[in-house]
Coordinates of C-alpha atoms and ligand atoms in Angstrom, one line a residue:
M21 CA 0.0 0.0 0.0
A22 CA 1.4 3.4 -1.0
V23 CA 0.4 7.0 -1.5
K24 CA -0.3 6.0 -5.1
D25 CA -3.0 3.6 -4.1
I26 CA -4.6 6.1 -1.9
M27 CA -4.5 8.8 -4.7
D28 CA -6.1 6.2 -7.0
A29 CA -8.9 5.7 -4.5
F30 CA -9.3 9.5 -4.2
R31 CA -9.3 9.9 -7.9
N32 CA -12.3 7.5 -8.1
K33 CA -14.2 9.3 -5.5
D34 CA -16.8 11.5 -7.1
L35 CA -18.0 14.5 -5.1
S36 CA -20.8 15.7 -7.4
D37 CA -23.4 14.7 -4.8
I38 CA -22.1 17.4 -2.5
G39 CA -21.9 19.9 -5.3
I40 CA -18.1 19.7 -6.1
K41 CA -17.2 19.0 -9.7
E42 CA -13.6 17.9 -8.9
N43 CA -12.8 14.4 -7.7
L44 CA -11.2 14.0 -4.3
A45 CA -7.7 13.6 -5.6
Q46 CA -8.0 17.0 -7.3
L47 CA -8.5 18.7 -3.9
V48 CA -5.3 17.2 -2.4
K49 CA -2.8 19.9 -1.5
D50 CA -0.4 17.7 0.3
I51 CA -0.4 14.0 1.4
K52 CA 2.0 12.1 3.6
L53 CA 2.0 8.5 4.6
I54 CA 4.3 7.2 7.3
G55 CA 3.8 3.6 8.2
D56 CA 0.0 3.3 8.6
E57 CA -0.6 7.0 9.5
L58 CA -2.0 9.2 6.8
D59 CA -1.8 13.0 6.9
V60 CA -3.7 14.8 4.2
I61 CA -4.4 18.5 3.4
L62 CA -7.3 19.2 1.2
Y63 CA -8.2 22.5 -0.5
L64 CA -11.6 23.6 0.7
P65 CA -13.6 24.5 -2.5
K66 CA -16.3 26.1 -0.5
P67 CA -16.8 26.9 3.2
G68 CA -18.8 24.7 5.5
I69 CA -18.2 21.3 3.9
E70 CA -15.3 20.1 6.0
G71 CA -17.4 17.4 7.6
L72 CA -18.8 16.1 4.3
L73 CA -15.3 16.0 2.8
K74 CA -13.9 14.1 5.8
T75 CA -16.7 11.5 5.3
K76 CA -15.7 11.2 1.7
V77 CA -12.1 10.6 2.6
H78 CA -13.0 7.9 5.0
E79 CA -15.4 6.3 2.4
A80 CA -12.6 6.4 -0.2
L81 CA -10.1 4.8 2.2
S82 CA -12.5 2.0 3.2
G83 CA -11.2 0.1 0.2
V84 CA -7.5 0.8 1.0
P85 CA -6.0 -1.7 3.5
D86 CA -3.5 -0.8 6.2
V87 CA -4.3 2.9 6.7
K88 CA -5.1 3.1 10.4
N89 CA -4.9 6.7 11.5
V90 CA -6.1 9.5 9.3
K91 CA -5.5 13.2 10.0
I92 CA -7.4 15.5 7.7
R93 CA -6.7 19.3 7.4
F94 CA -7.9 21.9 5.2
A95 CA -6.2 24.7 3.1
D96 CA -8.1 27.9 2.4
S97 CA -7.4 28.7 -1.2
P98 CA -9.2 26.8 -3.9
P99 CA -7.1 24.7 -6.3
Q100 CA -6.0 26.3 -9.5
P101 CA -7.0 24.4 -12.5
K102 CA -4.3 21.9 -12.9
Q103 CA -3.3 19.0 -15.1
E104 CA -4.1 15.6 -14.0
V105 CA -1.1 14.2 -12.2
P106 CA 0.2 11.0 -13.9
V107 CA -0.4 7.9 -11.8
G108 CA 2.4 7.1 -9.4
Q109 CA 4.0 10.6 -9.6
P110 CA 4.3 12.7 -6.4
T111 CA 1.9 15.6 -6.2
F112 CA 4.6 18.0 -5.1
T113 CA 7.3 19.7 -7.2
R114 CA 10.9 19.1 -6.3
R115 CA 13.6 21.6 -7.2
P116 CA 17.2 20.6 -7.9
V117 CA 19.9 22.5 -6.0
P118 CA 21.6 24.6 -8.8
G119 CA 25.2 23.4 -9.6
V120 CA 24.9 20.2 -7.5
R121 CA 25.0 17.0 -9.4
H122 CA 24.0 14.7 -6.6
L123 CA 22.4 15.4 -3.3
I124 CA 22.8 12.5 -0.8
A125 CA 20.8 12.6 2.4
I126 CA 22.3 10.7 5.4
G127 CA 19.5 9.6 7.7
S128 CA 19.1 7.2 10.6
G129 CA 16.1 5.8 12.5
K130 CA 17.4 7.0 15.9
G131 CA 20.1 9.2 17.4
G132 CA 23.5 8.1 18.5
V133 CA 24.2 5.6 15.8
G134 CA 27.0 7.6 14.2
K135 CA 25.0 9.3 11.5
S136 CA 27.0 12.6 11.7
T137 CA 30.3 10.8 12.0
V138 CA 29.4 8.9 8.8
A139 CA 28.2 12.0 7.0
V140 CA 31.4 13.9 7.7
N141 CA 33.8 11.0 6.9
L142 CA 31.8 9.8 3.8
A143 CA 31.9 13.4 2.5
L144 CA 35.7 13.5 3.0
A145 CA 36.1 10.0 1.4
L146 CA 34.3 11.3 -1.7
R147 CA 36.6 14.3 -1.7
N148 CA 39.6 12.0 -1.4
L149 CA 38.3 10.3 -4.6
G150 CA 38.7 13.6 -6.4
Y151 CA 35.1 14.9 -6.3
K152 CA 34.0 18.3 -5.4
V153 CA 32.0 17.9 -2.2
G154 CA 29.9 20.1 0.1
L155 CA 28.5 19.1 3.5
L156 CA 25.3 20.6 4.9
D157 CA 24.4 20.0 8.5
A158 CA 20.6 19.7 8.3
D159 CA 20.5 18.3 11.8
I160 CA 19.0 21.6 13.0
Y161 CA 18.1 20.4 16.5
G162 CA 21.6 19.0 17.3
P163 CA 24.2 20.3 14.8
S164 CA 27.4 18.5 15.4
V165 CA 29.2 19.1 12.1
P166 CA 31.0 22.2 13.4
T167 CA 32.7 20.1 16.1
L168 CA 33.4 17.2 13.9
M169 CA 35.0 19.4 11.2
G170 CA 36.9 21.5 13.8
I171 CA 35.3 24.8 12.8
K172 CA 33.3 25.5 16.0
G173 CA 33.2 29.2 16.6
E174 CA 33.6 30.1 13.0
R175 CA 30.8 32.2 11.4
V176 CA 29.4 32.1 7.9
T177 CA 29.3 35.4 5.9
V178 CA 27.0 36.8 3.3
S179 CA 28.2 37.4 -0.3
E180 CA 27.6 40.4 -2.5
R181 CA 24.9 38.5 -4.2
N182 CA 23.2 38.2 -0.7
K183 CA 23.9 34.5 -0.4
L184 CA 25.4 32.5 2.4
V185 CA 29.1 31.7 2.0
P186 CA 29.9 28.2 3.4
I187 CA 33.1 27.7 5.4
E188 CA 35.9 26.0 3.4
K189 CA 37.5 23.3 5.4
M190 CA 39.6 20.2 4.5
G191 CA 38.8 20.9 0.8
M192 CA 35.0 21.0 1.2
K193 CA 32.3 23.6 1.6
V194 CA 30.6 23.3 4.9
L195 CA 27.4 24.8 6.3
S196 CA 25.6 24.3 9.5
I197 CA 23.1 26.2 11.7
G198 CA 25.8 25.9 14.4
L199 CA 27.9 28.3 12.3
M200 CA 25.2 31.0 12.5
L201 CA 24.0 31.0 16.0
P202 CA 25.2 33.9 18.2
S203 CA 26.8 31.4 20.7
E204 CA 27.2 27.7 21.1
D205 CA 24.7 27.6 23.9
T206 CA 21.8 29.2 22.0
P207 CA 19.1 26.6 21.9
V208 CA 17.5 26.1 18.5
I209 CA 13.9 26.4 19.3
W210 CA 12.7 27.2 15.8
R211 CA 9.6 25.5 14.7
G212 CA 7.8 24.7 11.5
P213 CA 7.8 27.3 8.8
M214 CA 10.8 29.2 10.2
L215 CA 12.9 26.0 10.4
M216 CA 12.0 25.0 6.9
K217 CA 12.7 28.4 5.5
A218 CA 16.2 28.3 7.1
L219 CA 16.8 24.9 5.5
T220 CA 15.5 25.9 2.1
Q221 CA 17.9 28.9 2.3
F222 CA 20.8 26.7 3.2
L223 CA 20.1 24.7 0.0
F224 CA 19.1 27.3 -2.5
D225 CA 20.6 30.6 -1.2
T226 CA 24.1 29.5 -0.6
E227 CA 27.3 29.9 -2.7
W228 CA 27.8 26.1 -3.2
G229 CA 29.3 26.6 -6.6
E230 CA 29.6 23.4 -8.8
L231 CA 29.6 20.3 -6.7
D232 CA 29.6 16.7 -7.6
Y233 CA 28.1 15.7 -4.2
L234 CA 26.3 17.6 -1.5
V235 CA 26.1 15.4 1.6
L236 CA 23.2 16.3 3.8
D237 CA 23.3 15.3 7.5
L238 CA 19.6 14.9 8.4
P239 CA 18.2 15.0 11.9
P240 CA 17.6 11.4 13.3
G241 CA 14.2 9.8 12.8
T242 CA 11.3 10.6 10.4
G243 CA 10.2 14.1 11.3
D244 CA 9.2 17.2 9.4
V245 CA 12.6 18.1 8.1
Q246 CA 13.0 14.8 6.3
L247 CA 9.5 15.0 4.8
T248 CA 9.6 18.6 3.8
L249 CA 13.0 18.2 2.1
A250 CA 12.0 15.0 0.4
Q251 CA 8.9 16.7 -1.0
N252 CA 10.6 20.0 -2.1
V253 CA 14.2 19.2 -3.0
E254 CA 15.5 16.8 -5.6
I255 CA 17.4 14.2 -3.6
S256 CA 19.5 11.6 -5.6
G257 CA 19.3 9.1 -2.8
A258 CA 19.2 8.4 0.9
I259 CA 21.7 6.4 3.0
I260 CA 20.5 5.0 6.3
V261 CA 23.0 4.5 9.1
T262 CA 22.4 2.0 11.8
T263 CA 24.1 -0.1 14.4
P264 CA 23.3 -3.8 14.6
Q265 CA 21.1 -3.6 17.7
D266 CA 17.4 -4.5 17.5
V267 CA 16.4 -1.1 18.8
A268 CA 18.2 0.6 16.1
L269 CA 17.0 -1.7 13.4
A270 CA 13.3 -1.3 14.4
D271 CA 13.6 2.4 13.7
V272 CA 15.4 1.9 10.4
R273 CA 12.2 0.2 9.2
K274 CA 10.3 3.4 9.8
A275 CA 13.0 5.5 8.1
T276 CA 13.1 3.2 5.1
S277 CA 9.2 3.2 4.7
M278 CA 9.3 7.0 4.9
F279 CA 11.8 7.4 2.1
K280 CA 9.9 4.9 0.0
E281 CA 6.6 6.7 0.5
V282 CA 8.0 10.0 -0.6
N283 CA 9.8 8.4 -3.6
V284 CA 13.3 9.0 -2.5
P285 CA 15.5 6.1 -3.5
V286 CA 17.3 4.5 -0.7
I287 CA 20.9 3.9 -2.0
G288 CA 21.5 1.5 0.9
V289 CA 22.4 1.0 4.6
I290 CA 25.7 1.6 6.4
E291 CA 26.3 -0.6 9.3
N292 CA 28.2 1.4 11.9
M293 CA 29.9 -0.1 15.0
A294 CA 29.6 -3.4 13.3
Y295 CA 32.5 -5.1 15.2
F296 CA 35.6 -4.4 17.2
T297 CA 39.0 -5.7 16.1
C298 CA 41.2 -6.5 19.1
P299 CA 44.5 -4.6 18.5
D300 CA 46.5 -7.3 20.3
T301 CA 45.2 -10.3 18.4
G302 CA 43.5 -8.9 15.2
K303 CA 40.5 -11.0 16.1
R304 CA 37.0 -9.5 15.3
Y305 CA 34.4 -9.3 18.1
Y306 CA 30.8 -8.7 16.9
I307 CA 29.7 -6.9 20.1
F308 CA 26.2 -6.1 19.0
G309 CA 25.6 -9.3 17.1
K310 CA 26.6 -10.5 13.7
G311 CA 24.5 -10.7 10.5
R312 CA 21.6 -8.8 11.8
V313 CA 21.9 -5.8 9.5
A314 CA 22.4 -8.2 6.5
E315 CA 19.3 -10.1 7.4
F316 CA 17.3 -6.9 7.7
A317 CA 18.7 -5.5 4.5
A318 CA 17.8 -8.6 2.6
S319 CA 14.2 -8.6 3.9
Y320 CA 13.8 -5.0 2.7
N321 CA 15.6 -5.5 -0.5
L322 CA 18.3 -2.9 0.5
K323 CA 22.0 -2.9 -0.3
I324 CA 24.6 -2.9 2.5
L325 CA 27.0 -0.2 1.4
G326 CA 29.6 -1.3 4.0
S327 CA 30.4 -2.0 7.6
I328 CA 32.4 0.3 9.9
P329 CA 34.2 -1.1 13.0
I330 CA 34.0 0.4 16.4
D331 CA 37.2 2.3 17.1
P332 CA 37.5 4.2 20.4
E333 CA 39.8 6.7 18.6
V334 CA 37.0 7.7 16.3
A335 CA 35.1 9.2 19.2
E336 CA 38.2 10.8 20.6
K337 CA 39.4 12.3 17.4
S338 CA 35.9 13.4 16.4
D339 CA 35.6 15.6 19.5
K340 CA 38.8 17.3 18.5
G341 CA 37.6 18.0 15.0
E342 CA 39.9 15.5 13.4
P343 CA 37.8 13.2 11.2
V344 CA 39.3 9.7 10.9
V345 CA 39.5 9.7 7.2
V346 CA 41.8 12.7 7.4
S347 CA 43.6 12.1 10.6
R348 CA 44.3 8.4 10.3
P349 CA 43.8 7.5 6.6
D350 CA 45.4 4.1 7.0
S351 CA 43.1 2.9 9.8
E352 CA 40.5 0.2 9.3
V353 CA 37.7 2.7 9.8
A354 CA 39.1 5.2 7.3
R355 CA 39.6 2.3 4.7
A356 CA 35.9 1.2 5.3
F357 CA 34.7 4.8 4.5
M358 CA 36.8 4.8 1.4
G359 CA 35.3 1.6 0.3
I360 CA 31.8 2.9 1.0
A361 CA 32.5 6.2 -1.0
K362 CA 33.5 4.1 -4.0
V363 CA 30.3 2.0 -3.8
V364 CA 28.2 5.2 -3.5
A365 CA 30.0 6.9 -6.4
Q366 CA 29.4 3.8 -8.5
N367 CA 25.8 3.7 -7.6
L368 CA 25.1 7.3 -8.5
G369 CA 27.4 7.4 -11.5
Ligands
ADP422 P1 24.4 10.6 15.5 O1 24.7 11.6 14.5 O2 23.8 9.3 14.9 O3 23.7 11.0 16.7 P2 27.2 10.7 16.1 O4 27.9 10.7 14.8 O5 27.2 12.0 16.9 O6 25.8 10.0 16.1 O7 28.0 9.5 17.0 C1 27.6 9.2 18.3 C2 28.9 8.9 19.2 O8 29.5 7.7 18.7 C3 30.0 10.0 19.0 O9 30.7 10.1 20.2 C4 30.9 9.4 17.9 O10 32.2 9.8 18.1 C5 30.8 7.9 18.2 N1 31.0 7.0 17.1 C6 30.4 7.0 15.9 N2 30.9 6.0 15.1 C7 31.8 5.4 15.8 C8 32.7 4.2 15.5 N3 32.6 3.6 14.4 N4 33.5 3.8 16.5 C9 33.6 4.5 17.7 N5 32.8 5.5 18.0 C10 31.9 6.0 17.1

């Protein structure tokens, strides 16, 4: 069951008995499906028929399995005459980021799995392969890229063209909300529209120049940031970072479903903290279990892009702003990132 099935059911729902010439699908302003929860915004073609339209939605959904919770909201302005949306296409328009060949979103089901560490090191590994790379910290609620890249305290400037100028560091262009707040301790309490406006500005009103890859460090989970970006920006693909624990994998399921529902291709999964190699004996210990991520990926038809070992020095160096791909290029972890970068580049072409 997908948004497409729901839109098909809406398209077949005639509203002439309540005096509306459009079918239900033509009134949809926005529609999101996460798991079994549907959130739909309808244009209100005339006042006072909210209740009738809600009934029509429920009637249309009665033939669609697996939709449990339905939230229906209304938008004021009537729909402009528009062309019928081809079946299976999203009902929103996505803009590419000018000059950027591939936008890669790095997501995770939950926090603390190493998503930001992966975003930073994967970006650097792509740069090592000779690509032009940018890194955008879209983890607006907990920006850690400034720390990881060793640029905490630096501030972005504005160009003559009134665009944001990213910080140049380690051969990459880097931008984060953490580089714009007055002080490190300023809490980011932006909500909804303001937050989205800032993110849109980061993408579209920034001097990114020509980039082969712009790596986007998303907030953890499946919140508004992910959905809004997915619906408004052309994303080449998403990479989901997880650790092998059950709790992390359960949340990966949700993240995977979300990307599928909004038609963002999932490039694959990166297994972080996969094992620990004992420095004395060279033996690998699968602390969080072996084969779980592979099993999960197979059942969801997802590729594993690579596995990254646990290395206490990763945490230590990260806090000092020395990403492992740059500070210890010969380490097992750095080599794992280089391998993953090659797979990603091959996948995206
Ligand atoms: P997230 O972005 O998912 O919240 P972080 O990238 O901030 O996660 O990582 C969480 C913590 O785990 C950090 O202290 C980080 O240095 C550490 N970490 C991430 N990956 C590894 C690894 N492979 N080995 C050891 N520590 C790691």
